[in-house]
Short mmCIF file of C-alpha atoms in Angstrom, two decimals:
data_model
loop_
_atom_site.label_atom_id
_atom_site.label_comp_id
_atom_site.label_asym_id
_atom_site.label_seq_id
_atom_site.Cartn_x
_atom_site.Cartn_y
_atom_site.Cartn_z
CA MET H 1 -26.63 172.92 -60.25
CA VAL H 2 -23.40 174.15 -58.98
CA SER H 3 -20.11 173.52 -60.54
CA LEU H 4 -17.70 170.68 -59.34
CA GLU H 5 -15.36 173.45 -57.86
CA GLU H 6 -18.51 174.90 -55.78
CA ALA H 7 -19.50 171.18 -55.04
CA VAL H 8 -16.40 170.39 -53.46
CA SER H 9 -15.44 173.87 -51.69
CA SER H 10 -16.69 172.64 -48.28
CA LEU H 11 -14.25 169.65 -48.48
CA ILE H 12 -11.14 171.16 -49.14
CA SER H 13 -10.12 170.77 -45.40
CA LEU H 14 -11.26 167.13 -45.43
CA VAL H 15 -9.77 165.70 -48.55
CA PRO H 16 -6.42 166.69 -49.51
CA ASP H 17 -5.42 167.72 -52.98
CA VAL H 18 -9.15 167.85 -53.91
CA GLU H 19 -8.95 171.09 -55.81
CA GLN H 20 -5.97 169.64 -57.88
CA MET H 21 -7.90 166.42 -58.53
CA VAL H 22 -10.98 168.28 -59.50
CA TRP H 23 -8.72 170.17 -62.17
CA ILE H 24 -7.59 167.03 -63.51
CA ALA H 25 -10.90 165.25 -63.74
CA LYS H 26 -12.47 168.32 -65.69
CA GLN H 27 -9.41 168.55 -67.95
CA ASN H 28 -10.29 164.78 -69.06
CA CYS H 29 -14.20 165.49 -69.45
CA VAL H 30 -14.20 168.07 -72.62
CA ASN H 31 -16.72 166.36 -74.41
CA PRO H 32 -18.73 164.04 -72.16
CA LYS H 33 -21.25 161.32 -73.30
CA ASP H 34 -24.51 160.45 -72.10
CA SER H 35 -25.58 164.17 -72.34
CA LEU H 36 -23.90 165.01 -69.12
CA THR H 37 -22.53 168.40 -68.47
CA ILE H 38 -18.55 168.66 -67.84
CA ASP H 39 -19.09 169.02 -64.13
CA GLU H 40 -21.67 166.09 -64.08
CA SER H 41 -19.25 164.03 -65.81
CA ALA H 42 -16.30 165.08 -63.90
CA SER H 43 -17.96 164.49 -60.66
CA ILE H 44 -18.18 160.99 -61.36
CA MET H 45 -14.29 160.86 -62.59
CA LEU H 46 -13.48 162.30 -59.52
CA TYR H 47 -15.22 159.71 -57.39
CA THR H 48 -12.97 156.95 -59.47
CA MET H 49 -9.84 158.66 -58.88
CA GLU H 50 -7.05 157.22 -56.48
CA TRP H 51 -4.03 159.17 -54.76
CA GLN H 52 -1.52 158.39 -52.50
CA PRO H 53 -1.80 157.46 -49.65
CA PHE H 54 -4.86 155.45 -50.61
CA GLU H 55 -6.65 155.99 -47.43
CA LYS H 56 -6.72 159.84 -48.49
CA SER H 57 -8.50 159.29 -51.84
CA PHE H 58 -11.67 161.12 -52.39
CA TYR H 59 -14.15 158.23 -52.56
CA VAL H 60 -12.53 156.53 -49.67
CA ALA H 61 -13.19 159.59 -47.45
CA LEU H 62 -16.86 159.97 -49.06
CA ASN H 63 -17.89 156.20 -48.24
CA ASN H 64 -16.37 156.40 -44.58
CA THR H 65 -18.81 159.26 -44.11
CA LEU H 66 -21.80 157.67 -45.53
CA ARG H 67 -20.99 154.43 -43.55
CA ALA H 68 -20.68 156.36 -40.42
CA SER H 69 -24.36 157.54 -40.43
CA VAL H 70 -23.40 161.00 -38.55
CA ARG H 71 -25.65 163.44 -40.24
CA GLU H 72 -23.21 166.46 -39.07
CA GLN H 73 -20.38 164.70 -40.71
CA LEU H 74 -22.08 164.13 -44.07
CA LYS H 75 -23.50 167.80 -44.42
CA PRO H 76 -20.06 169.11 -46.23
CA TRP H 77 -20.73 166.39 -48.88
CA PHE H 78 -24.23 167.37 -49.40
CA SER H 79 -23.54 169.62 -52.43
CA TYR H 80 -21.28 166.94 -54.17
CA LEU H 81 -23.55 164.23 -53.61
CA ARG H 82 -26.33 166.10 -55.18
CA LEU H 83 -24.13 166.80 -58.03
CA ILE H 84 -22.94 163.24 -58.78
CA ILE H 85 -26.14 161.60 -57.99
CA ASN H 86 -27.87 163.82 -60.50
CA ALA H 87 -25.44 162.77 -62.97
CA LEU H 88 -25.53 159.17 -62.26
CA GLN H 89 -29.65 159.35 -62.54
CA LYS H 90 -29.19 160.50 -66.22
CA LEU H 91 -27.31 157.25 -67.11
CA PRO H 92 -29.30 153.86 -67.96
CA SER H 93 -29.43 151.67 -65.10
CA THR H 94 -28.18 148.04 -65.04
CA HIS H 95 -30.54 145.16 -64.80
CA HIS H 96 -28.46 142.24 -64.33
CA VAL H 97 -25.96 140.38 -62.31
CA VAL H 98 -22.74 142.28 -61.34
CA TYR H 99 -19.85 141.41 -58.85
CA ARG H 100 -18.21 142.78 -56.09
CA GLY H 101 -15.00 141.43 -54.48
CA VAL H 102 -13.99 142.06 -50.98
CA LYS H 103 -10.68 140.76 -49.15
CA SER H 104 -12.15 139.54 -46.04
CA ASP H 105 -14.71 137.01 -44.66
CA LEU H 106 -18.14 138.86 -44.38
CA THR H 107 -20.71 135.76 -44.11
CA ALA H 108 -21.13 136.14 -40.53
CA GLU H 109 -22.76 139.68 -41.50
CA TYR H 110 -25.11 138.22 -44.34
CA SER H 111 -27.67 135.64 -43.04
CA ARG H 112 -29.78 133.91 -45.59
CA GLY H 113 -33.15 135.81 -46.01
CA SER H 114 -32.17 139.02 -44.18
CA THR H 115 -32.24 142.56 -45.48
CA ILE H 116 -29.18 144.69 -45.43
CA VAL H 117 -28.31 148.22 -46.43
CA TRP H 118 -25.15 149.32 -48.27
CA TRP H 119 -24.90 153.00 -47.17
CA GLY H 120 -21.67 153.81 -49.33
CA PHE H 121 -21.18 153.89 -53.14
CA SER H 122 -20.42 150.40 -54.12
CA SER H 123 -17.92 149.78 -57.07
CA CYS H 124 -18.85 146.63 -58.89
CA THR H 125 -17.94 145.01 -62.40
CA VAL H 126 -19.94 143.08 -65.05
CA SER H 127 -17.06 140.73 -65.75
CA ILE H 128 -16.36 138.42 -62.89
CA GLU H 129 -12.89 137.88 -64.64
CA ALA H 130 -11.89 141.34 -63.54
CA LEU H 131 -11.83 140.23 -60.04
CA LYS H 132 -8.85 138.09 -60.65
CA HIS H 133 -6.80 141.24 -60.23
CA GLU H 134 -5.17 141.34 -57.11
CA HIS H 135 -6.36 144.98 -56.54
CA PHE H 136 -10.02 143.95 -56.22
CA LEU H 137 -10.15 140.05 -55.09
CA GLY H 138 -7.13 138.08 -56.17
CA LYS H 139 -6.94 134.30 -55.96
CA GLU H 140 -5.73 133.60 -52.75
CA GLY H 141 -6.35 134.44 -48.87
CA ILE H 142 -9.55 135.15 -47.20
CA ARG H 143 -11.97 136.71 -49.64
CA THR H 144 -15.69 137.26 -50.18
CA LEU H 145 -17.39 137.51 -53.78
CA PHE H 146 -20.70 139.30 -54.12
CA SER H 147 -22.96 138.31 -56.70
CA ILE H 148 -25.68 140.94 -57.04
CA GLU H 149 -28.92 141.06 -58.88
CA CYS H 150 -29.31 144.88 -59.27
CA ASP H 151 -31.94 147.24 -60.63
CA SER H 152 -30.26 150.34 -60.17
CA GLY H 153 -26.50 149.80 -61.08
CA LYS H 154 -25.07 152.53 -63.33
CA ASN H 155 -22.12 151.52 -65.87
CA ILE H 156 -19.51 154.73 -65.60
CA ARG H 157 -17.00 153.48 -68.19
CA SER H 158 -17.46 156.49 -70.09
CA HIS H 159 -16.82 158.87 -67.22
CA SER H 160 -14.28 156.87 -65.00
CA PHE H 161 -10.90 157.79 -64.76
CA TYR H 162 -10.07 154.08 -65.38
CA ALA H 163 -12.36 153.35 -68.50
CA GLU H 164 -10.74 149.59 -68.98
CA GLU H 165 -12.25 148.56 -65.69
CA ASP H 166 -15.89 148.72 -67.05
CA GLU H 167 -17.10 149.59 -63.77
CA VAL H 168 -20.63 149.71 -62.65
CA LEU H 169 -21.53 151.97 -59.60
CA LEU H 170 -24.27 151.20 -57.03
CA LEU H 171 -25.51 154.40 -55.49
CA PRO H 172 -25.48 154.76 -51.53
CA ALA H 173 -28.30 153.76 -49.54
CA ARG H 174 -29.28 150.52 -51.49
CA GLN H 175 -31.32 147.83 -49.83
CA PHE H 176 -30.63 144.08 -50.79
CA GLU H 177 -31.99 140.55 -49.52
CA VAL H 178 -29.39 137.92 -49.08
CA ILE H 179 -30.30 134.86 -51.02
CA GLY H 180 -27.66 132.58 -50.04
CA CYS H 181 -24.05 131.96 -49.03
CA LEU H 182 -21.63 129.45 -50.38
CA ASP H 183 -18.25 128.32 -48.94
CA GLN H 184 -16.01 127.74 -51.91
CA GLY H 185 -13.03 126.40 -50.11
CA ASN H 186 -9.44 127.85 -50.38
CA GLY H 187 -10.78 130.96 -48.24
CA LEU H 188 -13.37 132.05 -50.78
CA GLN H 189 -16.94 132.72 -49.69
CA ILE H 190 -19.98 133.65 -52.34
CA ILE H 191 -22.87 135.85 -51.35
CA GLN H 192 -25.83 136.19 -53.43
CA LEU H 193 -27.86 139.52 -52.88
CA ARG H 194 -30.95 140.70 -54.91
CA GLU H 195 -31.62 144.39 -54.99
CA THR H 196 -34.99 145.25 -53.07
CA GLN H 197 -36.78 148.56 -52.74
CA PRO H 198 -37.30 150.23 -49.48
CA LYS H 199 -40.75 151.44 -48.55
CA PHE H 200 -39.27 155.12 -48.15
CA PRO H 201 -36.09 156.58 -49.40
CA LEU H 202 -33.22 155.77 -46.96
CA ILE H 203 -31.26 158.98 -47.55
CA LYS H 204 -32.31 162.42 -48.24
CA LEU H 205 -29.76 165.40 -49.38
CA ASN H 206 -31.49 168.33 -48.29
CA SER H 207 -29.03 171.04 -46.67
CA SER H 208 -31.02 171.48 -43.46
#
């Protein structure tokens, strides 16, 4: 497996300051937990970091590329994706309900009984109270709260730049069944999802 510096070398022109952020991440991963190498732990920490402007953050650029589903655009990310996915697969999976908040009404895209795929990484929390923070969901405005029965979530608290958030990360290309939707009033919609397994892998990270 390549180093994190090598894994992001093809991304230097795509993500501003990525080399500096890699250095910061590795400085914070001197003694990683869960039997991860420094590069593996730092690959997770790099994903969790934010910088200004927010839209230029590493995870924003990565998820925008994953969701665009344009293979040519994804190729520069393959080396990094292999590194972080290998790291995440070493962590125990979470088999319970996690929560995710989005500041928009997404109910039109989630009809009961339908199957949907989330192509990007998805940050969730095991504590619904964490979503009260304005940065995640807040208490006012148009919002959607996802309640997700997941089988493959990874608690990355020990490898996150923001360990206090107790974040659970869902890997890309996860498939879900929509169990139901509920209008709670005051702009809040709740969507219940259950993770299901596709017949074949939805993403492959070969370099061809």
